[in-house]
């Protein structure tokens, strides 16, 4: 006879593989070798071999052991070799199988060149929880965020217009030249580094332009140009000035001075053309004969009775005298003011 009992009671009793009752139970058996197994949900199976002799009563008592409250976490990844962190602790590399107490776990996979993967898994006792992860490569692009005050500035990246601020661009990783332009403001320039998988932010406060440009042309060329009493150069001339009113003077020998007040506006170009008026002097000619008078090839009168009064601009001139029976007289004259010239023509 077999007297089978267990703690806790109620375990199924298998005799030689056949269910024969629940503990406590007495079983009649033939003498000889027998296999006894006890099973109870939540507990580990208990097995024993007995060999009762004829007429012998054999007692079988099992202190059943609870099943461990653990499960298995199996982690694989593509590509493999990723570091596996469970609750922040490194536990190995994929593929990896871990025995863990049942419960919820935070799992993270890390592999160089790939985005981290994070998940929460539930491990149940006696079961295998599988986590199969396809890792995503870290993109080779980054984001460039361009902002400006004021908004609406034109944005140029490596010289190419890309839009107006605020502007978000996806760019390959690398270094870029950025320029922001807005009417009435100084251009803003910067060099930025875009890193893959990250956002680079560039915020610029544009400075108002407080200057404008004066472009002055004059006739004759080479005239001296004075701005606010200071020599700025010679015409033609391009000069940057503070916005506002300025006094401009243009001078050239033999010409009347030009003087004006001009207004230069911020970020604008003011074009000014000045034609100087020649200054004229009085020439009095006294000749020994009556002659036709030419100045710079143009006839200007006849010296009747050997006298002529004429006006000529300041500067160098060619004076020509022609009279019948006399040699033509050609003479260079520099006019710097009123002059009296006494000239003699020679007979042929």
Coordinates of N, CA and C in Angstrom, one line a residue, residues 113-230:
X113 N 25.9 54.3 -34.4 CA 25.4 54.6 -35.8 C 23.9 54.4 -36.0
X114 N 23.3 54.0 -34.9 CA 21.8 53.7 -34.9 C 21.1 54.5 -33.8
X115 N 19.9 54.8 -34.1 CA 19.1 55.5 -33.1 C 18.8 54.5 -31.9
X116 N 18.8 55.0 -30.7 CA 18.5 54.2 -29.5 C 17.0 53.7 -29.6
X117 N 16.8 52.5 -29.1 CA 15.4 51.9 -29.1 C 15.0 51.7 -27.7
X118 N 13.8 52.2 -27.3 CA 13.3 52.1 -26.0 C 11.9 51.4 -26.0
X119 N 11.7 50.6 -25.0 CA 10.4 49.9 -24.9 C 10.2 49.5 -23.5
X120 N 8.9 49.3 -23.1 CA 8.6 48.7 -21.8 C 7.9 47.3 -22.1
X121 N 8.4 46.3 -21.4 CA 8.0 44.9 -21.6 C 7.4 44.3 -20.3
X122 N 6.5 43.4 -20.4 CA 6.0 42.7 -19.3 C 6.5 41.2 -19.3
X123 N 7.2 40.9 -18.2 CA 7.7 39.5 -18.1 C 6.8 38.7 -17.2
X124 N 6.3 37.6 -17.7 CA 5.4 36.8 -16.9 C 6.1 35.5 -16.5
X125 N 5.8 35.0 -15.2 CA 6.5 33.9 -14.7 C 6.2 32.6 -15.6
X126 N 7.2 31.9 -15.8 CA 7.1 30.7 -16.6 C 6.9 30.9 -18.1
X127 N 7.0 32.2 -18.5 CA 6.8 32.4 -20.0 C 8.1 33.1 -20.5
X128 N 8.2 33.1 -21.8 CA 9.3 33.8 -22.5 C 8.7 35.0 -23.3
X129 N 9.1 36.2 -22.9 CA 8.8 37.4 -23.6 C 9.8 37.7 -24.6
X130 N 9.4 37.8 -25.9 CA 10.4 38.1 -27.0 C 10.3 39.5 -27.4
X131 N 11.5 40.1 -27.6 CA 11.6 41.5 -28.1 C 12.5 41.5 -29.3
X132 N 11.9 41.6 -30.5 CA 12.7 41.6 -31.7 C 12.7 43.0 -32.3
X133 N 13.9 43.6 -32.4 CA 14.0 45.1 -32.8 C 14.8 45.3 -34.0
X134 N 14.2 46.1 -35.0 CA 15.0 46.5 -36.1 C 15.4 47.9 -35.9
X135 N 16.7 48.1 -35.7 CA 17.3 49.4 -35.4 C 17.3 50.3 -36.6
X136 N 17.0 51.6 -36.4 CA 17.0 52.6 -37.5 C 18.4 53.3 -37.5
X137 N 19.0 53.4 -38.7 CA 20.3 54.2 -38.7 C 20.0 55.6 -38.4
X138 N 21.0 56.2 -37.7 CA 20.9 57.7 -37.5 C 21.0 58.4 -38.8
X139 N 20.1 59.3 -39.1 CA 20.1 60.0 -40.4 C 21.4 60.8 -40.5
X140 N 21.8 61.0 -41.8 CA 23.0 61.8 -42.0 C 22.7 63.3 -42.3
X141 N 21.4 63.6 -41.9 CA 21.0 65.0 -42.1 C 20.7 65.6 -40.7
X142 N 20.7 66.9 -40.7 CA 20.3 67.6 -39.4 C 19.3 68.7 -39.8
X143 N 18.9 69.4 -38.9 CA 17.9 70.5 -39.1 C 18.6 71.8 -38.7
X144 N 18.4 72.8 -39.6 CA 18.9 74.2 -39.3 C 17.7 75.1 -39.2
X145 N 17.5 75.7 -38.0 CA 16.4 76.6 -37.8 C 16.9 78.0 -37.8
X146 N 16.4 78.8 -38.7 CA 16.9 80.2 -38.8 C 15.8 81.2 -38.4
X147 N 16.1 82.1 -37.4 CA 15.2 83.0 -36.9 C 15.9 84.4 -37.0
X148 N 15.0 85.5 -37.1 CA 15.6 86.8 -37.1 C 14.6 87.8 -36.5
X149 N 15.2 88.9 -36.1 CA 14.4 90.0 -35.6 C 14.8 91.2 -36.4
X150 N 14.0 91.8 -37.3 CA 12.6 91.4 -37.6 C 12.5 90.1 -38.4
X151 N 11.4 89.5 -38.4 CA 11.1 88.3 -39.2 C 11.0 88.7 -40.7
X152 N 11.0 87.7 -41.6 CA 10.8 88.0 -43.0 C 12.1 88.3 -43.7
X153 N 13.3 88.1 -43.1 CA 14.5 88.3 -43.7 C 14.8 87.2 -44.7
X154 N 15.4 87.6 -45.9 CA 15.8 86.6 -46.9 C 17.0 85.8 -46.3
X155 N 16.9 84.5 -46.5 CA 17.9 83.6 -45.9 C 18.7 82.9 -47.1
X156 N 20.0 83.1 -47.1 CA 20.9 82.5 -48.1 C 21.8 81.5 -47.4
X157 N 21.9 80.3 -48.0 CA 22.7 79.3 -47.4 C 23.7 78.9 -48.5
X158 N 25.0 79.1 -48.2 CA 26.1 79.0 -49.2 C 25.8 79.7 -50.5
X159 N 25.2 80.9 -50.3 CA 24.9 81.8 -51.5 C 23.6 81.6 -52.2
X160 N 22.9 80.5 -51.8 CA 21.6 80.2 -52.5 C 20.4 80.6 -51.6
X161 N 19.5 81.3 -52.2 CA 18.3 81.7 -51.5 C 17.4 80.5 -51.1
X162 N 17.1 80.4 -49.8 CA 16.3 79.3 -49.4 C 15.0 79.6 -48.8
X163 N 14.7 80.9 -48.6 CA 13.4 81.3 -48.1 C 13.5 82.5 -47.1
X164 N 12.5 82.7 -46.4 CA 12.4 83.8 -45.4 C 12.2 83.3 -44.0
X165 N 12.8 84.1 -43.1 CA 12.7 83.7 -41.7 C 11.3 83.9 -41.1
X166 N 10.9 83.1 -40.2 CA 11.6 81.9 -39.6 C 11.5 80.8 -40.6
X167 N 12.6 80.0 -40.6 CA 12.8 79.0 -41.7 C 13.5 77.8 -41.0
X168 N 12.9 76.6 -41.3 CA 13.5 75.3 -40.9 C 14.0 74.5 -42.1
X169 N 15.3 74.2 -42.2 CA 15.8 73.5 -43.3 C 16.4 72.1 -42.9
X170 N 16.2 71.1 -43.7 CA 16.9 69.8 -43.5 C 18.1 69.8 -44.4
X171 N 19.3 69.6 -43.8 CA 20.5 69.7 -44.6 C 21.4 68.5 -44.2
X172 N 22.3 68.2 -45.2 CA 23.3 67.2 -44.9 C 24.2 67.8 -43.8
X173 N 24.8 66.8 -43.0 CA 25.7 67.3 -41.9 C 26.9 68.0 -42.6
X174 N 27.4 69.1 -41.9 CA 28.5 69.8 -42.5 C 28.4 71.3 -42.0
X175 N 29.3 72.1 -42.6 CA 29.5 73.5 -42.3 C 28.9 74.3 -43.4
X176 N 28.1 75.4 -43.0 CA 27.4 76.2 -44.0 C 27.6 77.7 -43.7
X177 N 27.6 78.5 -44.8 CA 27.7 79.9 -44.6 C 26.2 80.4 -44.8
X178 N 25.8 81.2 -43.8 CA 24.4 81.7 -43.7 C 24.5 83.2 -43.8
X179 N 23.6 83.8 -44.6 CA 23.4 85.2 -44.7 C 22.0 85.6 -44.7
X180 N 21.6 86.6 -43.8 CA 20.3 87.1 -43.7 C 20.2 88.5 -44.2
X181 N 19.2 88.8 -45.0 CA 19.1 90.2 -45.6 C 17.7 90.7 -45.4
X182 N 17.6 92.0 -45.0 CA 16.3 92.6 -44.9 C 16.5 94.1 -45.3
X183 N 15.5 94.6 -46.1 CA 15.6 96.1 -46.5 C 15.7 97.0 -45.2
X184 N 16.7 97.9 -45.3 CA 16.9 98.8 -44.2 C 17.8 98.3 -43.1
X185 N 18.3 97.1 -43.3 CA 19.1 96.5 -42.2 C 20.4 96.0 -42.8
X186 N 21.5 96.0 -42.0 CA 22.8 95.5 -42.4 C 22.7 93.9 -42.6
X187 N 23.3 93.4 -43.6 CA 23.3 91.9 -43.8 C 24.0 91.3 -42.6
X188 N 23.4 90.1 -42.2 CA 24.0 89.3 -41.1 C 24.6 88.1 -41.7
X189 N 25.9 87.8 -41.3 CA 26.6 86.6 -41.8 C 27.1 85.8 -40.7
X190 N 27.0 84.5 -40.9 CA 27.5 83.5 -39.9 C 27.9 82.2 -40.5
X191 N 28.7 81.4 -39.8 CA 29.0 80.1 -40.2 C 28.5 79.1 -39.2
X192 N 27.7 78.1 -39.6 CA 27.1 77.2 -38.7 C 27.5 75.8 -39.0
X193 N 27.4 74.9 -38.0 CA 27.7 73.5 -38.2 C 26.4 72.7 -37.9
X194 N 26.0 72.0 -39.0 CA 24.8 71.1 -38.8 C 25.3 69.7 -38.6
X195 N 24.8 69.1 -37.5 CA 25.1 67.8 -37.1 C 24.0 66.8 -37.4
X196 N 24.3 65.6 -37.8 CA 23.2 64.7 -38.2 C 22.4 64.3 -36.9
X197 N 21.1 64.3 -37.2 CA 20.2 63.9 -36.1 C 19.9 65.0 -35.1
X198 N 20.4 66.2 -35.3 CA 20.2 67.3 -34.3 C 19.7 68.5 -35.0
X199 N 19.2 69.4 -34.2 CA 18.7 70.7 -34.7 C 19.7 71.8 -34.3
X200 N 20.1 72.6 -35.3 CA 21.0 73.8 -35.0 C 20.1 75.0 -35.1
X201 N 20.2 75.9 -34.1 CA 19.3 77.1 -34.1 C 20.2 78.3 -34.3
X202 N 19.8 79.2 -35.2 CA 20.6 80.4 -35.4 C 19.5 81.6 -35.3
X203 N 19.7 82.4 -34.3 CA 18.8 83.6 -34.1 C 19.7 84.8 -34.3
X204 N 19.2 85.8 -35.1 CA 19.9 87.0 -35.4 C 19.1 88.2 -35.2
X205 N 19.6 89.2 -34.5 CA 19.0 90.5 -34.3 C 19.6 91.4 -35.4
X206 N 18.9 91.7 -36.4 CA 19.5 92.5 -37.5 C 19.6 94.0 -37.1
X207 N 20.7 94.6 -37.4 CA 20.9 96.0 -37.1 C 20.5 97.0 -38.2
X208 N 19.7 98.0 -37.9 CA 19.2 98.9 -38.9 C 20.4 99.6 -39.6
X209 N 20.3 99.8 -40.9 CA 21.3 100.5 -41.6 C 21.2 102.0 -41.3
X210 N 22.3 102.7 -40.9 CA 22.2 104.1 -40.6 C 23.0 104.9 -41.6
X211 N 23.4 104.3 -42.7 CA 24.2 105.0 -43.8 C 23.5 104.8 -45.1
X212 N 23.9 105.7 -46.0 CA 23.5 105.6 -47.4 C 24.7 105.9 -48.3
X213 N 24.4 106.0 -49.6 CA 25.5 106.2 -50.5 C 25.3 107.4 -51.4
X214 N 26.3 108.1 -51.7 CA 26.3 109.2 -52.6 C 27.2 108.9 -53.8
X215 N 26.6 108.9 -55.0 CA 27.4 108.7 -56.2 C 27.4 110.0 -57.0
X216 N 28.5 110.6 -57.1 CA 28.6 111.9 -57.8 C 29.5 111.9 -59.0
X217 N 28.9 112.4 -60.1 CA 29.6 112.6 -61.3 C 29.7 114.1 -61.6
X218 N 30.8 114.5 -62.3 CA 30.9 115.9 -62.5 C 31.6 116.1 -63.9
X219 N 31.3 117.3 -64.5 CA 31.9 117.7 -65.7 C 32.5 119.1 -65.4
X220 N 33.8 119.2 -65.5 CA 34.8 118.2 -66.0 C 35.1 117.1 -64.9
X221 N 35.6 116.0 -65.4 CA 36.0 114.9 -64.5 C 37.2 115.4 -63.8
X222 N 37.4 114.8 -62.6 CA 38.5 115.1 -61.8 C 38.3 116.3 -60.9
X223 N 37.1 116.9 -60.9 CA 36.8 118.0 -60.0 C 36.9 117.5 -58.6
X224 N 37.4 118.3 -57.7 CA 37.4 118.0 -56.3 C 36.0 118.0 -55.6
X225 N 35.8 117.0 -54.8 CA 34.5 116.9 -54.1 C 34.7 117.0 -52.6
X226 N 34.0 118.0 -52.0 CA 34.1 118.2 -50.6 C 32.7 117.9 -50.0
X227 N 32.7 117.1 -48.9 CA 31.5 116.7 -48.2 C 31.6 117.2 -46.8
X228 N 30.7 118.1 -46.4 CA 30.8 118.7 -45.0 C 32.1 119.3 -44.7
X229 N 32.7 119.9 -45.8 CA 33.9 120.7 -45.6 C 35.2 119.8 -45.7
X230 N 35.1 118.5 -45.9 CA 36.3 117.7 -46.0 C 36.4 117.1 -47.4

